[in-house]
Amino acid sequence: MGSLTHTIERKPKGNEAVTRTEALVEAVRAKIANRALGPGDRLPSVRRFARTMGVSPSTVVEAYDRLAAAGVVRARRGSGFYVTGADSPPLALTAPGPLRDRSIDPFWVSRQSLDADSSTLKPGCGWLPADWMPAAAIRKGLRAMGRADGAVLADYAGTRGSPALRRLLLGRFADEGLAVRPEHIMLTGSGTQAIDLVCRLLLRPGDTVLVDDPCYFNFRALLRAHQVTIRGIPFTPTGPDVSAFERAVTDEAPRLYLTNSALHNPTGATISPQSAHRLLGAAAARGLTIVEDDIFADFEPAPSPRLATLDGLDRVIKIGSFSKTLSASLRCGYIAARAEWIEGLVDLQVATSFGGPSPVATETIVGILAGGTYRKHMDDVRRRLLRAREEVTDRLATLGLVPWIVPRGGFYLWCRLPDGLDSAAIAQRCLEENVVVAPGNVFSVSQSATSFMRFNVAQSSDPRIFTVLERAMNAID
Amino acid sequence: MGSLTHTIERKPKGNEAVTRTEALVEAVRAKIANRALGPGDRLPSVRRFARTMGVSPSTVVEAYDRLAAAGVVRARRGSGFYVTGADSPPLALTAPGPLRDRSIDPFWVSRQSLDADSSTLKPGCGWLPADWMPAAAIRKGLRAMGRADGAVLADYAGTRGSPALRRLLLGRFADEGLAVRPEHIMLTGSGTQAIDLVCRLLLRPGDTVLVDDPCYFNFRALLRAHQVTIRGIPFTPTGPDVSAFERAVTDEAPRLYLTNSALHNPTGATISPQSAHRLLGAAAARGLTIVEDDIFADFEPAPSPRLATLDGLDRVIKIGSFSKTLSASLRCGYIAARAEWIEGLVDLQVATSFGGPSPVATETIVGILAGGTYRKHMDDVRRRLLRAREEVTDRLATLGLVPWIVPRGGFYLWCRLPDGLDSAAIAQRCLEENVVVAPGNVFSVSQSATSFMRFNVAQSSDPRIFTVLERAMNAID
């Protein structure tokens, strides 16, 4: 970002003698930088600008010529000088702008977290800090890509994505007790895209979809994009309330149920074997399809029951990715499902993305997974998370925030605020001090999580988070 | 597609005795399969269905009970039988069947080309061979990524993707005479994904969309996924037939027009300034939005009129990518459009892909574009294509294939077969010999391009292509 910042902030140097021409040049640049002038806008006429600035017209002409030479403006014959856009301010690309005032909806945490600058603290965001990720292994992988075959570097992926990565995944599934054949798996651009493709295949506007309440906020955003009716099933420390699930399945004829069964987002809970079994029974009785988003699997200290494994991919579709564990910059997700569904999903991926995920990304992931690095990295991450969870739990306790449960793994803590405080109001206040927290109702279909917040323990090491949080809690009290 | 097809098409087996009950069961299943009945719909009352089918009520009751036992419908007390969705067919974009035998539909060329092994020749495919791509620059770029900041290697991209790449694109647009502000641009996972997001933003099932006839086959595939009505506008060597366009805009009230205005796929034609002007006038008069997929821009020997530039992004949405010119393995596309549309598209990208395109990919692209390598690479590619076009034209002439026009640039030749030969039949034969050609009707909404074929001159250097083609032509003659 070096040269860019320099371009934007190109101010007259403090102690140097600044000529009048230079001052004019800087005045124009400043207008462009603060967006008073945008690409395509006409500069003031020479005569008028000379009058405004109290200089001679020839000084203005010289300034405009310098700006034209720098490519910042260009002359049009007989018509004046126009801003080219070469200097147009990149600040605006990352500045939050009106987003800061936007109401707290299912997009709020995503957009605040994804577009936060490096000075913003993000205890509400849904991924590990970059310095928790296996940078050395990624660097090594990318250097190895520098020696890869030309086709890997330049060609489209096949429609199902890297055969090597699919093979690796099949091996992992077999280790988990889920023996599936190659025609049951495809790679996608990301875990989110995987769920989106499944929704495109199976849902029609107006269908009913069950989610947990609370659930990952982007499930709500994604399902909105599919224009379906969303019903929340109350979530308990052992998974969804199965009786409520059974009633909803009977009464509402839902087409899909979308869930994380292990290390559930946002609560960190894991479904019990009994609940998993009953839930699958209810689904089978009524022909319901289940999408099990299993992106937190590798954060588990020990494997837990999986719907996809119990069901054998009959009515459960298994989704995963490496964005949470390895890199969100080498994005790639996968779908394991019935072969005939995969065939339809491949068509949909061709229609909407053309090829499978980037070979550069997938082959780099294969390199990292195939070596022992990934396993060691995850061992380390799990140990660090254990410590971080304890520390953050203690800090939150001093503010009166109590975790709903103590999760077995992962990085989430779903906490209740003291005295029924409104987490949305607190989130707005925290944002004013550049801290992005995740207020409960972004996760809740029924909007019943007003006094909850999700914390990411790996993103909560900076003490300023708790100072800002305390101030916000006191302010709205 | 084995078991699904079986489920959907579960017809009474030919020679078996079929009971009346079974016939009713199959009749209901057929209605569900063809979507005459959807999840949640009520079955006809027992009495009414008995009358309609000329059977006794007890036969209907038995059929409904069987369907309920199979989970296809369920009884609600005192209210009748309802479709559960268990049998509701997924969105089938193509007919089922093994890929090699599958009918020649808009997915045929994509799937054959994307999944071809290295021994397959692909004169019908839509991209340059890997050895035409700037491998050295990509390798250097990836090695440089090995030294990049940890955030670039592991974090999600912001919601609009790399600020540096967006800045670069703004500069390129300004050079083309299209001065736009940062809030008018966003990066996407690919050019195809860019168009898909725009369709998601602007289209609803049942809307009408205009495309050129012929047009890029994946426009047809993509629009199928959006369940819209597709109308083709006859394409001429100077762009779409403007009178036909005007009539269609008036008569059909289309929501979108999707086109390549320069180096059109598959013909290689470029719209004339007069046609562009008239077309925009017609669009403006009826509030039509235009999506201009400009992915071939850099293959032009000199810039041609662009709808987006003439229109200034008022009603034209500009789409592009680097998959054709630089790498399809570092995938990234972009959208330039009205700021309020971009804002909506960003929400859609968050919901369906979470972050913008991979930072590893986009920063590598920035490195290549910012140096002079890319310009030199494209100069070289254009020169090579000129030679290849001449050579392939000569070779095709010996088989009696004549280009519809001689394109100004790009890699396509849209050729007419001699004696009205059927290109689909030829394509099936060529595939048996591991040559993927692109038969005319995959590009044609009206199915009026039976005797045309699209050739990619950069993928047609192997003499075996012409031997196989000749043999296929003779075989079906």
Tab-separated table of N, CA, C and O in Angstrom, chain B residues 288-342:
chain	number	residue	atom	x	y	z
B	288	LEU	N	-34.506	-0.516	-19.876
B	288	LEU	CA	-33.820	-1.811	-19.907
B	288	LEU	C	-32.393	-1.665	-19.374
B	288	LEU	O	-31.684	-0.714	-19.718
B	289	THR	N	-31.966	-2.615	-18.590
B	289	THR	CA	-30.591	-2.640	-18.096
B	289	THR	C	-29.759	-3.561	-18.998
B	289	THR	O	-30.244	-4.595	-19.437
B	290	ILE	N	-28.521	-3.157	-19.264
B	290	ILE	CA	-27.647	-3.929	-20.143
B	290	ILE	C	-26.438	-4.416	-19.358
B	290	ILE	O	-25.808	-3.644	-18.635
B	291	VAL	N	-26.130	-5.690	-19.504
B	291	VAL	CA	-24.905	-6.235	-18.916
B	291	VAL	C	-23.920	-6.451	-20.057
B	291	VAL	O	-24.168	-7.259	-20.959
B	292	GLU	N	-22.830	-5.718	-20.031
B	292	GLU	CA	-21.816	-5.805	-21.083
B	292	GLU	C	-20.630	-6.609	-20.547
B	292	GLU	O	-19.856	-6.112	-19.725
B	293	ASP	N	-20.519	-7.832	-21.018
B	293	ASP	CA	-19.444	-8.713	-20.564
B	293	ASP	C	-18.237	-8.438	-21.464
B	293	ASP	O	-18.220	-8.833	-22.623
B	294	ASP	N	-17.258	-7.769	-20.903
B	294	ASP	CA	-16.172	-7.181	-21.708
B	294	ASP	C	-14.874	-7.965	-21.536
B	294	ASP	O	-13.783	-7.384	-21.583
B	295	ILE	N	-14.961	-9.271	-21.392
B	295	ILE	CA	-13.753	-10.042	-21.076
B	295	ILE	C	-12.747	-10.142	-22.225
B	295	ILE	O	-11.625	-10.559	-22.004
B	296	PHE	N	-13.177	-9.772	-23.435
B	296	PHE	CA	-12.235	-9.880	-24.559
B	296	PHE	C	-11.581	-8.538	-24.904
B	296	PHE	O	-10.861	-8.435	-25.898
B	297	ALA	N	-11.838	-7.517	-24.097
B	297	ALA	CA	-11.361	-6.159	-24.393
B	297	ALA	C	-9.884	-6.137	-24.772
B	297	ALA	O	-9.501	-5.529	-25.772
B	298	ASP	N	-9.053	-6.823	-24.002
B	298	ASP	CA	-7.611	-6.689	-24.218
B	298	ASP	C	-7.120	-7.451	-25.450
B	298	ASP	O	-5.939	-7.347	-25.799
B	299	PHE	N	-8.014	-8.183	-26.091
B	299	PHE	CA	-7.625	-8.846	-27.337
B	299	PHE	C	-7.847	-7.940	-28.554
B	299	PHE	O	-7.446	-8.287	-29.658
B	300	GLU	N	-8.468	-6.813	-28.359
B	300	GLU	CA	-8.727	-5.915	-29.494
B	300	GLU	C	-7.440	-5.248	-29.954
B	300	GLU	O	-6.645	-4.796	-29.136
B	301	PRO	N	-7.265	-5.127	-31.271
B	301	PRO	CA	-6.075	-4.420	-31.771
B	301	PRO	C	-6.162	-2.931	-31.461
B	301	PRO	O	-5.138	-2.283	-31.244
B	302	ALA	N	-7.373	-2.388	-31.409
B	302	ALA	CA	-7.577	-0.988	-31.035
B	302	ALA	C	-8.946	-0.899	-30.389
B	302	ALA	O	-9.835	-1.686	-30.726
B	303	PRO	N	-9.108	0.019	-29.461
B	303	PRO	CA	-10.375	0.063	-28.730
B	303	PRO	C	-11.569	0.326	-29.650
B	303	PRO	O	-11.460	1.065	-30.625
B	304	SER	N	-12.682	-0.288	-29.356
B	304	SER	CA	-13.918	-0.076	-30.115
B	304	SER	C	-14.945	0.544	-29.171
B	304	SER	O	-14.735	0.594	-27.963
B	305	PRO	N	-16.073	1.012	-29.727
B	305	PRO	CA	-17.084	1.628	-28.856
B	305	PRO	C	-17.580	0.646	-27.813
B	305	PRO	O	-17.785	-0.532	-28.109
B	306	ARG	N	-17.763	1.129	-26.604
B	306	ARG	CA	-18.303	0.277	-25.551
B	306	ARG	C	-19.617	0.874	-25.051
B	306	ARG	O	-19.710	2.078	-24.854
B	307	LEU	N	-20.570	0.006	-24.847
B	307	LEU	CA	-21.856	0.470	-24.329
B	307	LEU	C	-21.661	1.159	-22.979
B	307	LEU	O	-22.230	2.222	-22.732
B	308	ALA	N	-20.847	0.559	-22.106
B	308	ALA	CA	-20.643	1.135	-20.772
B	308	ALA	C	-20.057	2.535	-20.861
B	308	ALA	O	-20.417	3.428	-20.091
B	309	THR	N	-19.147	2.730	-21.809
B	309	THR	CA	-18.485	4.031	-21.930
B	309	THR	C	-19.458	5.068	-22.480
B	309	THR	O	-19.540	6.190	-21.966
B	310	LEU	N	-20.191	4.702	-23.537
B	310	LEU	CA	-21.171	5.636	-24.096
B	310	LEU	C	-22.201	6.029	-23.042
B	310	LEU	O	-22.604	7.178	-22.926
B	311	ASP	N	-22.590	5.067	-22.275
B	311	ASP	CA	-23.694	5.238	-21.329
B	311	ASP	C	-23.245	5.839	-20.001
B	311	ASP	O	-24.050	6.411	-19.274
B	312	GLY	N	-21.954	5.711	-19.707
B	312	GLY	CA	-21.447	6.247	-18.434
B	312	GLY	C	-21.980	5.511	-17.215
B	312	GLY	O	-22.179	6.107	-16.155
B	313	LEU	N	-22.212	4.198	-17.354
B	313	LEU	CA	-22.693	3.354	-16.241
B	313	LEU	C	-24.026	3.810	-15.685
B	313	LEU	O	-24.279	3.663	-14.485
B	314	ASP	N	-24.853	4.355	-16.540
B	314	ASP	CA	-26.186	4.705	-16.063
B	314	ASP	C	-27.058	3.447	-16.056
B	314	ASP	O	-27.561	3.021	-15.026
B	315	ARG	N	-27.203	2.843	-17.245
B	315	ARG	CA	-28.004	1.617	-17.308
B	315	ARG	C	-27.181	0.420	-17.781
B	315	ARG	O	-27.714	-0.682	-17.922
B	316	VAL	N	-25.904	0.649	-18.066
B	316	VAL	CA	-25.038	-0.451	-18.481
B	316	VAL	C	-24.185	-0.895	-17.294
B	316	VAL	O	-23.639	-0.065	-16.566
B	317	ILE	N	-24.079	-2.200	-17.116
B	317	ILE	CA	-23.227	-2.785	-16.086
B	317	ILE	C	-22.062	-3.446	-16.815
B	317	ILE	O	-22.261	-4.247	-17.727
B	318	LYS	N	-20.864	-3.077	-16.413
B	318	LYS	CA	-19.670	-3.562	-17.103
B	318	LYS	C	-19.064	-4.709	-16.306
B	318	LYS	O	-18.857	-4.598	-15.102
B	319	ILE	N	-18.769	-5.805	-17.019
B	319	ILE	CA	-18.218	-7.011	-16.391
B	319	ILE	C	-16.886	-7.334	-17.043
B	319	ILE	O	-16.738	-7.163	-18.261
B	320	GLY	N	-15.934	-7.790	-16.290
B	320	GLY	CA	-14.676	-8.221	-16.894
B	320	GLY	C	-13.962	-9.213	-16.004
B	320	GLY	O	-14.416	-9.534	-14.897
B	321	SER	N	-12.835	-9.734	-16.501
B	321	SER	CA	-11.998	-10.629	-15.694
B	321	SER	C	-10.640	-10.772	-16.361
B	321	SER	O	-10.420	-10.229	-17.445
B	322	PHE	N	-9.762	-11.514	-15.733
B	322	PHE	CA	-8.439	-11.760	-16.299
B	322	PHE	C	-8.238	-13.227	-16.661
B	322	PHE	O	-7.143	-13.657	-16.968
B	323	SER	N	-9.328	-13.982	-16.625
B	323	SER	CA	-9.226	-15.425	-16.869
B	323	SER	C	-8.793	-15.742	-18.287
B	323	SER	O	-8.153	-16.761	-18.530
B	324	LYS	N	-9.158	-14.896	-19.256
B	324	LYS	CA	-8.826	-15.181	-20.647
B	324	LYS	C	-7.440	-14.671	-21.026
B	324	LYS	O	-6.845	-15.143	-21.989
B	325	THR	N	-6.962	-13.682	-20.314
B	325	THR	CA	-5.731	-13.008	-20.727
B	325	THR	C	-4.532	-13.341	-19.851
B	325	THR	O	-3.392	-13.217	-20.301
B	326	LEU	N	-4.789	-13.735	-18.614
B	326	LEU	CA	-3.678	-13.827	-17.674
B	326	LEU	C	-3.641	-15.205	-17.011
B	326	LEU	O	-2.672	-15.929	-17.120
B	327	SER	N	-4.710	-15.561	-16.336
B	327	SER	CA	-4.773	-16.877	-15.711
B	327	SER	C	-6.197	-17.157	-15.269
B	327	SER	O	-6.856	-16.290	-14.701
B	328	ALA	N	-6.657	-18.373	-15.526
B	328	ALA	CA	-7.952	-18.805	-15.012
B	328	ALA	C	-7.771	-19.534	-13.696
B	328	ALA	O	-8.730	-20.016	-13.094
B	329	SER	N	-6.520	-19.627	-13.253
B	329	SER	CA	-6.229	-20.272	-11.977
B	329	SER	C	-6.102	-19.232	-10.864
B	329	SER	O	-6.218	-19.557	-9.690
B	330	LEU	N	-5.865	-17.973	-11.252
B	330	LEU	CA	-5.905	-16.855	-10.306
B	330	LEU	C	-7.196	-16.115	-10.605
B	330	LEU	O	-7.190	-15.027	-11.162
B	331	ARG	N	-8.314	-16.733	-10.274
B	331	ARG	CA	-9.561	-16.185	-10.804
B	331	ARG	C	-10.032	-14.958	-10.054
B	331	ARG	O	-9.928	-14.868	-8.842
B	332	CYS	N	-10.564	-14.049	-10.830
B	332	CYS	CA	-11.061	-12.804	-10.282
B	332	CYS	C	-11.830	-12.097	-11.389
B	332	CYS	O	-11.365	-12.017	-12.518
B	333	GLY	N	-13.007	-11.623	-11.087
B	333	GLY	CA	-13.761	-10.819	-12.036
B	333	GLY	C	-14.089	-9.479	-11.415
B	333	GLY	O	-13.694	-9.205	-10.280
B	334	TYR	N	-14.774	-8.635	-12.159
B	334	TYR	CA	-15.193	-7.362	-11.572
B	334	TYR	C	-16.524	-6.926	-12.141
B	334	TYR	O	-16.963	-7.387	-13.205
B	335	ILE	N	-17.163	-6.029	-11.405
B	335	ILE	CA	-18.397	-5.387	-11.840
B	335	ILE	C	-18.207	-3.885	-11.671
B	335	ILE	O	-17.774	-3.438	-10.603
B	336	ALA	N	-18.514	-3.122	-12.719
B	336	ALA	CA	-18.599	-1.668	-12.588
B	336	ALA	C	-20.047	-1.297	-12.896
B	336	ALA	O	-20.592	-1.702	-13.927
B	337	ALA	N	-20.661	-0.574	-11.982
B	337	ALA	CA	-22.098	-0.274	-12.115
B	337	ALA	C	-22.463	0.888	-11.206
B	337	ALA	O	-21.623	1.404	-10.458
B	338	ARG	N	-23.716	1.271	-11.288
B	338	ARG	CA	-24.245	2.297	-10.381
B	338	ARG	C	-23.892	1.970	-8.942
B	338	ARG	O	-23.990	0.817	-8.519
B	339	ALA	N	-23.570	3.014	-8.172
B	339	ALA	CA	-23.133	2.793	-6.789
B	339	ALA	C	-24.184	2.044	-5.976
B	339	ALA	O	-23.850	1.173	-5.171
B	340	GLU	N	-25.445	2.359	-6.177
B	340	GLU	CA	-26.466	1.707	-5.331
B	340	GLU	C	-26.610	0.237	-5.711
B	340	GLU	O	-26.933	-0.588	-4.862
B	341	TRP	N	-26.353	-0.087	-6.958
B	341	TRP	CA	-26.367	-1.496	-7.338
B	341	TRP	C	-25.165	-2.215	-6.726
B	341	TRP	O	-25.284	-3.348	-6.259
B	342	ILE	N	-24.013	-1.558	-6.770
B	342	ILE	CA	-22.819	-2.192	-6.180
B	342	ILE	C	-23.077	-2.500	-4.709
B	342	ILE	O	-22.747	-3.592	-4.220
